[in-house]
Amino acid sequence: MSETSAQSRPHVVLGVSGGIAAYKACELLRRFTESGHDVTVVPTAAALQFVGAPTWSALSGKPVSTEVWTDVHEVPHVRIGQTADLVVVAPATADLLAKAAHGLADDLLTNTLLTARCPVIFAPAMHTEMWEHAATVANVATLRDRGALVIEPAEGRLTGTDTGKGRLPDPGEIFAFATDVLARGGAQAQDLAGRQVVVSAGGTREYLDPVRFLGNRSSGLQGYALARTAAARGAEVTLVAANTNLADPAGVKVVRVETTAQLQEQVVAASRAADVVVMAAAPADFRPETFADSKIKKAEDGSAPEIRLTQNPDILAGLAHDRPHPDLVVVGFAAETGDANGTVMDHASAKLLRKGCDLLVVNDVGGGKVFGSEENEAVVLGADGSSTPVPRASKSAVAQVIWDRVALLLAAR
Ligand code: CTP
């Protein structure tokens, strides 16, 4: 953290370049200011065509300028970047990425990017063709090589009638990504850069007929926190999400599934090229033996149908015992309760061995704890005999400890 802000609130520079998604940056700005960050908004001249200076000024509580000729005696083109703890450019247009990659400095934002020594996050938003153009691809690669965090755009409806990759991720998710980066500081922020990570999240549904299913209470929050924090640490993340109702984490490829069979197919496919797979999902252990193509009707005589169940494959054990490649780090979760046969940790140690994974994140779920909660408490057991307690903390904080343990294993491979 810089000297100035170490004495006060974290100082965030919000750069806004000229794309239609500039209006979403107002929500991002509000999230930062409401959570106690000191934000200086630096729009480009083009950004002001979309959202005017009074809006930025009113929401940030500060004057707003686009060029270096305002308040020259304060040397803003140097000072703003030097005193920042974090720079977030959202949306970042193709033009802005090109300028940043080439070190151009023809306005206040591009000057700020050259003087900032803190983590810099770009959240690009543009049409798919522009994002996929060789020039943009090269500029993004250059920025990443230099240590900038460039969030992959989301897929979906773009301006006009077309859809594709290029949307600005949900502002709440950019905020969560940014605060994860801010919390970890600059130097170690990207220890997962160049790593491919697969995370599963949510609970599977096993259908009886087209409208009924067996499900479970998993919210997906811990898996989403893992995906988001891995992306903020520089990893390329695939999140295989089963029946979740959460915003896509910024910069993460989200693959949606419903059943355990679909989850297995997607997780195994993504794990072939991955460095790490984390099974945070709750796949159903059983599924109905048969699926009725049409809705099962109530019987006239008041009897209920018998449902026979069959066991689902254990995805985690399958991945751990039959690894797609020997260097894959496999992480599992265990939701345990103590009973007459042993304590939570007794059951967890046995499960680690049985599943054959490298790390097992153990949650004590006695009394319905954890499900749907914003917080978690865990112990991370290692196949090497290590045991790392994670005191009660946000699911993001728990995720960071898990990635710390994973990063150690990756470094040793
Ligand atoms: N898991 C899996 N495939 C399944 C069931 C579970 O990959 N069919 C994974 C979960 O994602 C989690 C871990 O296995 O990472 C532990 O799940 P848990 O439900 O605790 O284990 P079970 O195998 O169901 O063990 P138990 O015998 O205690 O029910």
Short mmCIF file of C-alpha atoms and ligand atoms in Angstrom, two decimals:
data_model
loop_
_atom_site.label_atom_id
_atom_site.label_comp_id
_atom_site.label_asym_id
_atom_site.label_seq_id
_atom_site.Cartn_x
_atom_site.Cartn_y
_atom_site.Cartn_z
CA MET A 1 0.00 0.00 0.00
CA SER A 2 1.31 3.50 -0.76
CA GLU A 3 2.37 5.88 2.00
CA THR A 4 -0.57 8.25 1.58
CA SER A 5 -3.26 5.61 1.69
CA ALA A 6 -1.60 3.53 4.38
CA GLN A 7 -2.70 6.30 6.70
CA SER A 8 -6.21 6.38 5.36
CA ARG A 9 -8.60 4.36 3.23
CA PRO A 10 -7.42 2.16 0.34
CA HIS A 11 -7.07 4.38 -2.69
CA VAL A 12 -8.62 3.00 -5.84
CA VAL A 13 -8.38 4.59 -9.27
CA LEU A 14 -11.38 3.71 -11.41
CA GLY A 15 -10.48 4.24 -15.06
CA VAL A 16 -13.43 4.32 -17.42
CA SER A 17 -12.97 4.18 -21.18
CA GLY A 18 -15.49 4.92 -23.89
CA GLY A 19 -17.82 1.97 -24.25
CA ILE A 20 -21.52 1.57 -23.66
CA ALA A 21 -20.73 -0.51 -20.54
CA ALA A 22 -19.49 2.72 -18.89
CA TYR A 23 -22.87 2.97 -17.18
CA LYS A 24 -22.14 -0.28 -15.33
CA ALA A 25 -19.03 1.32 -13.85
CA CYS A 26 -21.35 3.61 -11.82
CA GLU A 27 -22.47 0.53 -9.89
CA LEU A 28 -18.85 -0.57 -9.45
CA LEU A 29 -17.96 2.92 -8.16
CA ARG A 30 -20.83 2.81 -5.68
CA ARG A 31 -19.66 -0.56 -4.35
CA PHE A 32 -16.17 0.81 -3.77
CA THR A 33 -17.26 4.02 -2.06
CA GLU A 34 -19.90 2.30 0.10
CA SER A 35 -17.32 -0.19 1.36
CA GLY A 36 -14.95 2.58 2.48
CA HIS A 37 -12.59 2.92 -0.47
CA ASP A 38 -11.29 6.29 -1.55
CA VAL A 39 -11.98 6.36 -5.30
CA THR A 40 -10.66 8.69 -7.95
CA VAL A 41 -12.51 8.26 -11.21
CA VAL A 42 -10.48 8.91 -14.34
CA PRO A 43 -12.71 8.69 -17.40
CA THR A 44 -11.48 9.13 -20.94
CA ALA A 45 -13.04 11.85 -23.05
CA ALA A 46 -14.96 9.15 -24.93
CA ALA A 47 -16.30 7.71 -21.65
CA LEU A 48 -17.91 11.08 -20.94
CA GLN A 49 -19.96 10.65 -24.11
CA PHE A 50 -21.67 7.75 -22.33
CA VAL A 51 -21.76 8.95 -18.71
CA GLY A 52 -21.11 12.59 -17.85
CA ALA A 53 -18.59 14.05 -15.40
CA PRO A 54 -21.29 15.15 -12.88
CA THR A 55 -22.29 11.51 -12.33
CA TRP A 56 -18.72 10.39 -11.62
CA SER A 57 -18.11 13.40 -9.47
CA ALA A 58 -21.27 13.01 -7.42
CA LEU A 59 -20.74 9.27 -6.87
CA SER A 60 -17.05 9.59 -5.96
CA GLY A 61 -17.31 12.88 -4.06
CA LYS A 62 -14.37 14.25 -6.03
CA PRO A 63 -13.76 16.40 -9.07
CA VAL A 64 -13.25 14.45 -12.26
CA SER A 65 -10.90 15.19 -15.11
CA THR A 66 -10.01 13.44 -18.33
CA GLU A 67 -6.87 15.28 -19.36
CA VAL A 68 -3.60 16.35 -17.80
CA TRP A 69 -4.17 20.11 -18.07
CA THR A 70 -6.54 20.42 -15.10
CA ASP A 71 -4.93 21.40 -11.74
CA VAL A 72 -1.47 21.15 -13.32
CA HIS A 73 0.19 22.49 -10.14
CA GLU A 74 -0.82 19.22 -8.43
CA VAL A 75 0.85 17.18 -11.21
CA PRO A 76 -2.17 14.85 -11.41
CA HIS A 77 -0.79 12.81 -14.31
CA VAL A 78 1.88 11.46 -11.96
CA ARG A 79 0.31 11.76 -8.53
CA ILE A 80 -2.90 9.79 -9.18
CA GLY A 81 -1.03 6.69 -10.34
CA GLN A 82 1.73 6.95 -7.75
CA THR A 83 -0.65 7.10 -4.79
CA ALA A 84 -3.01 4.36 -5.95
CA ASP A 85 -3.29 1.01 -4.17
CA LEU A 86 -5.25 -0.43 -7.07
CA VAL A 87 -6.21 0.69 -10.57
CA VAL A 88 -9.31 -0.84 -12.17
CA VAL A 89 -10.19 0.05 -15.74
CA ALA A 90 -13.83 -0.89 -16.40
CA PRO A 91 -14.84 -0.99 -19.13
CA ALA A 92 -11.54 -1.24 -20.99
CA THR A 93 -12.10 -0.74 -24.71
CA ALA A 94 -9.93 -2.24 -27.46
CA ASP A 95 -8.48 1.25 -27.99
CA LEU A 96 -7.58 1.66 -24.32
CA LEU A 97 -5.96 -1.80 -24.20
CA ALA A 98 -3.92 -0.92 -27.30
CA LYS A 99 -2.74 2.34 -25.78
CA ALA A 100 -1.86 0.69 -22.47
CA ALA A 101 0.01 -2.13 -24.21
CA HIS A 102 2.09 0.36 -26.17
CA GLY A 103 2.68 2.82 -23.35
CA LEU A 104 0.91 5.71 -25.03
CA ALA A 105 0.03 8.55 -22.68
CA ASP A 106 -2.22 11.09 -24.35
CA ASP A 107 -4.73 11.64 -21.55
CA LEU A 108 -4.99 11.40 -17.78
CA LEU A 109 -5.96 7.71 -17.68
CA THR A 110 -3.12 6.50 -19.90
CA ASN A 111 -0.64 8.67 -17.93
CA THR A 112 -1.99 7.16 -14.73
CA LEU A 113 -1.45 3.65 -16.09
CA LEU A 114 2.22 4.47 -16.74
CA THR A 115 2.85 5.85 -13.27
CA ALA A 116 0.91 3.24 -11.25
CA ARG A 117 3.06 0.65 -9.48
CA CYS A 118 0.15 -1.08 -7.76
CA PRO A 119 -1.89 -3.98 -9.20
CA VAL A 120 -3.77 -2.96 -12.35
CA ILE A 121 -6.97 -4.71 -13.44
CA PHE A 122 -8.49 -4.30 -16.90
CA ALA A 123 -12.10 -5.41 -17.41
CA PRO A 124 -12.49 -5.34 -21.20
CA ALA A 125 -15.86 -4.91 -22.90
CA MET A 126 -16.27 -4.81 -26.66
CA HIS A 127 -17.76 -6.71 -29.54
CA THR A 128 -16.58 -10.29 -30.01
CA GLU A 129 -14.82 -9.47 -33.29
CA MET A 130 -12.76 -6.76 -31.61
CA TRP A 131 -11.91 -8.99 -28.63
CA GLU A 132 -10.82 -11.80 -30.96
CA HIS A 133 -8.87 -9.58 -33.36
CA ALA A 134 -5.18 -10.50 -33.50
CA ALA A 135 -4.23 -6.95 -32.44
CA THR A 136 -6.33 -7.12 -29.28
CA VAL A 137 -5.17 -10.67 -28.52
CA ALA A 138 -1.54 -9.49 -28.76
CA ASN A 139 -2.19 -6.40 -26.63
CA VAL A 140 -3.87 -8.46 -23.92
CA ALA A 141 -0.95 -10.92 -23.95
CA THR A 142 1.51 -8.01 -23.61
CA LEU A 143 -0.40 -6.54 -20.68
CA ARG A 144 -0.61 -9.91 -18.93
CA ASP A 145 3.11 -10.52 -19.49
CA ARG A 146 3.77 -7.25 -17.74
CA GLY A 147 1.72 -8.33 -14.75
CA ALA A 148 -1.61 -6.63 -15.42
CA LEU A 149 -4.74 -8.62 -14.63
CA VAL A 150 -6.97 -8.70 -17.68
CA ILE A 151 -10.38 -10.20 -16.84
CA GLU A 152 -11.89 -12.34 -19.60
CA PRO A 153 -15.14 -10.71 -20.78
CA ALA A 154 -18.39 -12.51 -20.15
CA GLU A 155 -20.50 -14.09 -22.88
CA GLY A 156 -24.00 -12.92 -23.62
CA ARG A 157 -26.05 -10.20 -25.22
CA LEU A 158 -23.94 -7.39 -26.67
CA THR A 159 -25.04 -3.94 -27.74
CA GLY A 160 -27.47 -4.38 -30.59
CA THR A 161 -28.91 -7.74 -31.45
CA ASP A 162 -25.81 -9.90 -31.40
CA THR A 163 -24.53 -12.16 -28.64
CA GLY A 164 -21.07 -13.47 -27.92
CA LYS A 165 -18.00 -12.94 -25.78
CA GLY A 166 -17.35 -9.32 -24.91
CA ARG A 167 -19.71 -8.27 -22.15
CA LEU A 168 -18.47 -6.52 -19.06
CA PRO A 169 -18.81 -8.98 -16.17
CA ASP A 170 -21.35 -8.22 -13.46
CA PRO A 171 -20.12 -5.07 -11.55
CA GLY A 172 -20.56 -6.88 -8.22
CA GLU A 173 -18.24 -9.61 -9.47
CA ILE A 174 -15.62 -7.12 -10.71
CA PHE A 175 -15.81 -5.53 -7.26
CA ALA A 176 -15.30 -8.90 -5.54
CA PHE A 177 -12.38 -9.69 -7.87
CA ALA A 178 -10.82 -6.27 -7.20
CA THR A 179 -11.16 -6.49 -3.43
CA ASP A 180 -9.55 -9.96 -3.51
CA VAL A 181 -6.59 -8.48 -5.41
CA LEU A 182 -6.44 -5.50 -3.04
CA ALA A 183 -6.53 -7.78 0.02
CA ARG A 184 -3.55 -9.78 -1.21
CA GLY A 185 -1.40 -6.83 -2.28
CA GLY A 186 0.79 -6.60 -5.34
CA ALA A 187 3.75 -8.93 -5.13
CA GLN A 188 2.05 -12.27 -4.56
CA ALA A 189 -1.22 -11.34 -6.19
CA GLN A 190 -0.72 -13.60 -9.20
CA ASP A 191 0.88 -16.76 -7.93
CA LEU A 192 -1.56 -18.82 -10.04
CA ALA A 193 -0.76 -16.99 -13.29
CA GLY A 194 -0.38 -19.43 -16.17
CA ARG A 195 -2.21 -22.15 -14.23
CA GLN A 196 -5.40 -23.78 -15.41
CA VAL A 197 -7.88 -24.45 -12.68
CA VAL A 198 -11.16 -26.38 -12.67
CA VAL A 199 -13.66 -25.82 -9.86
CA SER A 200 -17.01 -27.54 -9.48
CA ALA A 201 -19.80 -25.91 -7.49
CA GLY A 202 -23.43 -26.37 -6.55
CA GLY A 203 -25.60 -29.42 -6.08
CA THR A 204 -26.65 -31.84 -8.79
CA ARG A 205 -30.21 -32.79 -9.65
CA GLU A 206 -31.18 -36.33 -10.47
CA TYR A 207 -34.39 -36.39 -12.43
CA LEU A 208 -37.25 -38.83 -11.82
CA ASP A 209 -39.29 -37.41 -14.68
CA PRO A 210 -39.20 -34.16 -16.70
CA VAL A 211 -40.29 -32.06 -13.71
CA ARG A 212 -39.16 -33.85 -10.55
CA PHE A 213 -35.70 -34.39 -9.21
CA LEU A 214 -33.68 -35.38 -6.14
CA GLY A 215 -31.47 -32.47 -5.12
CA ASN A 216 -29.49 -31.16 -2.19
CA ARG A 217 -28.87 -27.97 -0.23
CA SER A 218 -25.50 -26.90 -1.67
CA SER A 219 -25.60 -23.17 -2.53
CA GLY A 220 -22.42 -23.12 -4.61
CA LEU A 221 -21.06 -20.14 -2.66
CA GLN A 222 -17.78 -21.81 -1.64
CA GLY A 223 -17.09 -23.04 -5.16
CA TYR A 224 -17.83 -19.60 -6.62
CA ALA A 225 -15.51 -18.00 -4.05
CA LEU A 226 -12.80 -20.47 -5.09
CA ALA A 227 -13.30 -19.66 -8.77
CA ARG A 228 -13.29 -15.90 -8.19
CA THR A 229 -10.21 -15.89 -5.96
CA ALA A 230 -8.28 -18.18 -8.33
CA ALA A 231 -9.02 -15.78 -11.19
CA ALA A 232 -7.88 -12.85 -9.05
CA ARG A 233 -4.62 -14.75 -8.43
CA GLY A 234 -4.12 -15.00 -12.19
CA ALA A 235 -5.42 -18.49 -12.98
CA GLU A 236 -7.43 -19.42 -16.04
CA VAL A 237 -10.55 -20.82 -14.41
CA THR A 238 -13.31 -23.14 -15.59
CA LEU A 239 -16.22 -23.30 -13.17
CA VAL A 240 -18.53 -26.25 -13.67
CA ALA A 241 -21.69 -25.05 -11.95
CA ALA A 242 -24.59 -27.33 -11.04
CA ASN A 243 -27.93 -25.57 -10.56
CA THR A 244 -26.57 -22.42 -8.94
CA ASN A 245 -28.28 -19.07 -8.87
CA LEU A 246 -25.24 -16.82 -8.52
CA ALA A 247 -23.66 -14.21 -10.80
CA ASP A 248 -20.82 -15.51 -12.97
CA PRO A 249 -17.50 -14.67 -11.29
CA ALA A 250 -15.56 -12.09 -13.30
CA GLY A 251 -13.18 -13.57 -15.83
CA VAL A 252 -14.25 -17.16 -15.24
CA LYS A 253 -15.51 -19.59 -17.88
CA VAL A 254 -18.76 -20.99 -16.51
CA VAL A 255 -20.08 -24.34 -17.76
CA ARG A 256 -23.60 -25.12 -16.55
CA VAL A 257 -24.71 -28.64 -15.75
CA GLU A 258 -27.58 -30.29 -13.90
CA THR A 259 -26.87 -33.95 -13.22
CA THR A 260 -23.91 -35.82 -11.73
CA ALA A 261 -23.28 -37.50 -15.09
CA GLN A 262 -23.03 -34.08 -16.80
CA LEU A 263 -20.85 -32.73 -14.00
CA GLN A 264 -18.51 -35.69 -14.35
CA GLU A 265 -18.27 -35.30 -18.12
CA GLN A 266 -17.45 -31.60 -17.94
CA VAL A 267 -15.07 -31.78 -14.98
CA VAL A 268 -13.11 -34.71 -16.44
CA ALA A 269 -12.90 -33.01 -19.86
CA ALA A 270 -11.67 -29.72 -18.37
CA SER A 271 -9.21 -31.50 -16.05
CA ARG A 272 -7.20 -33.02 -18.92
CA ALA A 273 -5.40 -29.75 -19.55
CA ALA A 274 -5.66 -28.42 -15.99
CA ASP A 275 -3.12 -28.06 -13.20
CA VAL A 276 -5.69 -28.28 -10.42
CA VAL A 277 -9.22 -29.58 -9.97
CA VAL A 278 -11.24 -28.66 -6.90
CA MET A 279 -14.43 -30.64 -6.30
CA ALA A 280 -16.47 -28.18 -4.25
CA ALA A 281 -19.75 -29.38 -5.75
CA ALA A 282 -22.15 -31.69 -3.98
CA PRO A 283 -22.92 -34.38 -6.57
CA ALA A 284 -25.81 -36.60 -5.57
CA ASP A 285 -24.54 -39.97 -4.45
CA PHE A 286 -27.63 -41.67 -5.87
CA ARG A 287 -29.93 -41.24 -8.83
CA PRO A 288 -33.24 -42.87 -9.75
CA GLU A 289 -32.61 -46.13 -11.54
CA THR A 290 -35.05 -45.16 -14.27
CA PHE A 291 -36.19 -41.90 -15.80
CA ALA A 292 -39.83 -41.53 -16.85
CA ASP A 293 -40.09 -39.66 -20.15
CA SER A 294 -43.41 -38.14 -19.15
CA LYS A 295 -44.61 -36.80 -15.81
CA ILE A 296 -45.44 -39.57 -13.35
CA LYS A 297 -49.20 -39.41 -12.58
CA LYS A 298 -50.81 -39.92 -9.20
CA ALA A 299 -52.41 -43.36 -8.91
CA GLU A 300 -56.21 -43.51 -8.51
CA ASP A 301 -55.90 -45.87 -5.54
CA GLY A 302 -53.79 -43.38 -3.55
CA SER A 303 -50.63 -45.49 -3.72
CA ALA A 304 -47.24 -43.84 -4.21
CA PRO A 305 -44.68 -45.08 -6.73
CA GLU A 306 -41.60 -46.87 -5.47
CA ILE A 307 -38.40 -45.22 -6.51
CA ARG A 308 -35.35 -47.42 -6.80
CA LEU A 309 -32.01 -45.65 -6.58
CA THR A 310 -28.67 -46.53 -8.04
CA GLN A 311 -25.27 -45.19 -7.04
CA ASN A 312 -23.62 -42.39 -9.00
CA PRO A 313 -19.91 -42.53 -9.85
CA ASP A 314 -17.61 -40.81 -7.35
CA ILE A 315 -16.08 -38.10 -9.54
CA LEU A 316 -13.43 -37.05 -7.04
CA ALA A 317 -12.19 -40.57 -6.34
CA GLY A 318 -12.20 -41.31 -10.07
CA LEU A 319 -10.07 -38.25 -10.84
CA ALA A 320 -7.69 -38.90 -7.96
CA HIS A 321 -7.16 -42.63 -8.54
CA ASP A 322 -7.10 -42.44 -12.33
CA ARG A 323 -5.53 -39.03 -12.97
CA PRO A 324 -5.79 -37.59 -16.48
CA HIS A 325 -2.09 -36.71 -16.00
CA PRO A 326 0.26 -37.34 -13.08
CA ASP A 327 0.85 -33.66 -12.19
CA LEU A 328 -2.84 -32.83 -11.67
CA VAL A 329 -3.49 -31.59 -8.12
CA VAL A 330 -6.80 -32.99 -6.88
CA VAL A 331 -8.69 -31.28 -4.07
CA GLY A 332 -11.86 -32.58 -2.44
CA PHE A 333 -14.32 -31.40 0.16
CA ALA A 334 -15.76 -33.41 3.00
CA ALA A 335 -18.90 -32.48 4.85
CA GLU A 336 -18.65 -34.47 8.05
CA THR A 337 -20.40 -34.95 11.35
CA GLY A 338 -18.98 -36.76 14.34
CA ASP A 339 -20.78 -39.93 15.49
CA ALA A 340 -20.36 -43.01 17.64
CA ASN A 341 -17.76 -44.37 15.21
CA GLY A 342 -15.41 -41.41 15.34
CA THR A 343 -14.84 -37.67 15.39
CA VAL A 344 -15.16 -35.39 12.37
CA MET A 345 -11.39 -35.60 11.87
CA ASP A 346 -11.35 -39.41 12.15
CA HIS A 347 -13.91 -39.64 9.35
CA ALA A 348 -12.09 -36.98 7.32
CA SER A 349 -8.69 -38.69 7.51
CA ALA A 350 -10.27 -41.95 6.39
CA LYS A 351 -12.02 -40.13 3.53
CA LEU A 352 -8.76 -38.50 2.36
CA LEU A 353 -7.22 -41.95 2.04
CA ARG A 354 -10.29 -43.47 0.43
CA LYS A 355 -10.71 -40.72 -2.14
CA GLY A 356 -6.96 -40.54 -2.87
CA CYS A 357 -6.90 -36.76 -3.30
CA ASP A 358 -3.98 -34.44 -2.45
CA LEU A 359 -5.97 -32.10 -0.22
CA LEU A 360 -9.28 -32.51 1.55
CA VAL A 361 -11.13 -29.46 2.86
CA VAL A 362 -13.09 -30.64 5.87
CA ASN A 363 -16.25 -28.90 7.04
CA ASP A 364 -18.00 -29.85 10.24
CA VAL A 365 -21.65 -29.70 9.18
CA GLY A 366 -23.21 -30.86 12.44
CA GLY A 367 -26.36 -28.83 13.03
CA GLY A 368 -26.77 -27.62 9.44
CA LYS A 369 -23.75 -25.30 9.56
CA VAL A 370 -22.16 -24.00 6.31
CA PHE A 371 -25.04 -24.54 3.85
CA GLY A 372 -25.96 -21.22 2.27
CA SER A 373 -23.90 -19.28 4.79
CA GLU A 374 -21.55 -16.48 3.70
CA GLU A 375 -18.94 -17.83 6.09
CA ASN A 376 -17.13 -21.10 6.49
CA GLU A 377 -14.74 -22.79 8.87
CA ALA A 378 -12.56 -25.68 7.79
CA VAL A 379 -9.46 -27.78 8.18
CA VAL A 380 -7.37 -28.50 5.09
CA LEU A 381 -5.87 -31.99 5.34
CA GLY A 382 -2.96 -32.92 3.08
CA ALA A 383 -2.02 -36.39 1.81
CA ASP A 384 1.44 -35.45 3.12
CA GLY A 385 0.03 -35.52 6.67
CA SER A 386 -0.32 -31.73 6.96
CA SER A 387 -3.33 -30.16 8.65
CA THR A 388 -4.15 -26.45 8.23
CA PRO A 389 -6.98 -25.09 10.37
CA VAL A 390 -8.94 -22.24 8.76
CA PRO A 391 -10.76 -20.25 11.47
CA ARG A 392 -14.28 -18.97 10.79
CA ALA A 393 -14.00 -16.48 7.93
CA SER A 394 -15.69 -15.45 4.70
CA LYS A 395 -15.82 -18.12 2.01
CA SER A 396 -13.38 -15.95 0.00
CA ALA A 397 -10.89 -15.98 2.88
CA VAL A 398 -11.26 -19.77 3.18
CA ALA A 399 -10.72 -20.02 -0.58
CA GLN A 400 -7.48 -18.02 -0.30
CA VAL A 401 -6.11 -20.49 2.27
CA ILE A 402 -7.01 -23.40 -0.01
CA TRP A 403 -5.20 -21.73 -2.92
CA ASP A 404 -2.19 -21.05 -0.65
CA ARG A 405 -2.00 -24.80 0.01
CA VAL A 406 -2.51 -25.63 -3.67
CA ALA A 407 0.18 -23.12 -4.70
CA LEU A 408 2.68 -24.92 -2.44
CA LEU A 409 1.86 -28.26 -4.07
CA LEU A 410 2.11 -26.79 -7.57
CA ALA A 411 5.48 -25.26 -6.78
CA ALA A 412 6.76 -28.68 -5.69
CA ARG A 413 5.71 -30.43 -8.95
N1 CTP B 1 -17.99 -36.24 -4.67
C1 CTP B 1 -17.83 -36.65 -5.99
N2 CTP B 1 -18.74 -37.48 -6.56
C2 CTP B 1 -19.78 -37.96 -5.86
C3 CTP B 1 -19.96 -37.57 -4.51
C4 CTP B 1 -19.03 -36.71 -3.94
O1 CTP B 1 -16.88 -36.22 -6.63
N3 CTP B 1 -20.63 -38.77 -6.45
C5 CTP B 1 -17.00 -35.36 -4.06
C6 CTP B 1 -17.52 -34.03 -3.57
O2 CTP B 1 -17.44 -33.04 -4.57
C7 CTP B 1 -16.54 -33.72 -2.44
C8 CTP B 1 -16.15 -35.09 -1.92
O3 CTP B 1 -16.50 -36.01 -2.95
O4 CTP B 1 -15.37 -33.10 -2.92
C9 CTP B 1 -16.77 -35.50 -0.61
O5 CTP B 1 -18.12 -35.68 -0.69
P1 CTP B 1 -18.93 -36.38 0.51
O6 CTP B 1 -20.35 -36.24 0.19
O7 CTP B 1 -18.44 -35.90 1.81
O8 CTP B 1 -18.41 -37.82 0.37
P2 CTP B 1 -19.17 -39.12 0.14
O9 CTP B 1 -18.41 -39.85 -0.91
O10 CTP B 1 -20.59 -38.88 -0.06
O11 CTP B 1 -18.87 -39.83 1.48
P3 CTP B 1 -19.82 -40.48 2.55
O12 CTP B 1 -19.45 -41.86 2.46
O13 CTP B 1 -19.38 -39.79 3.80
O14 CTP B 1 -21.22 -40.16 2.16
#
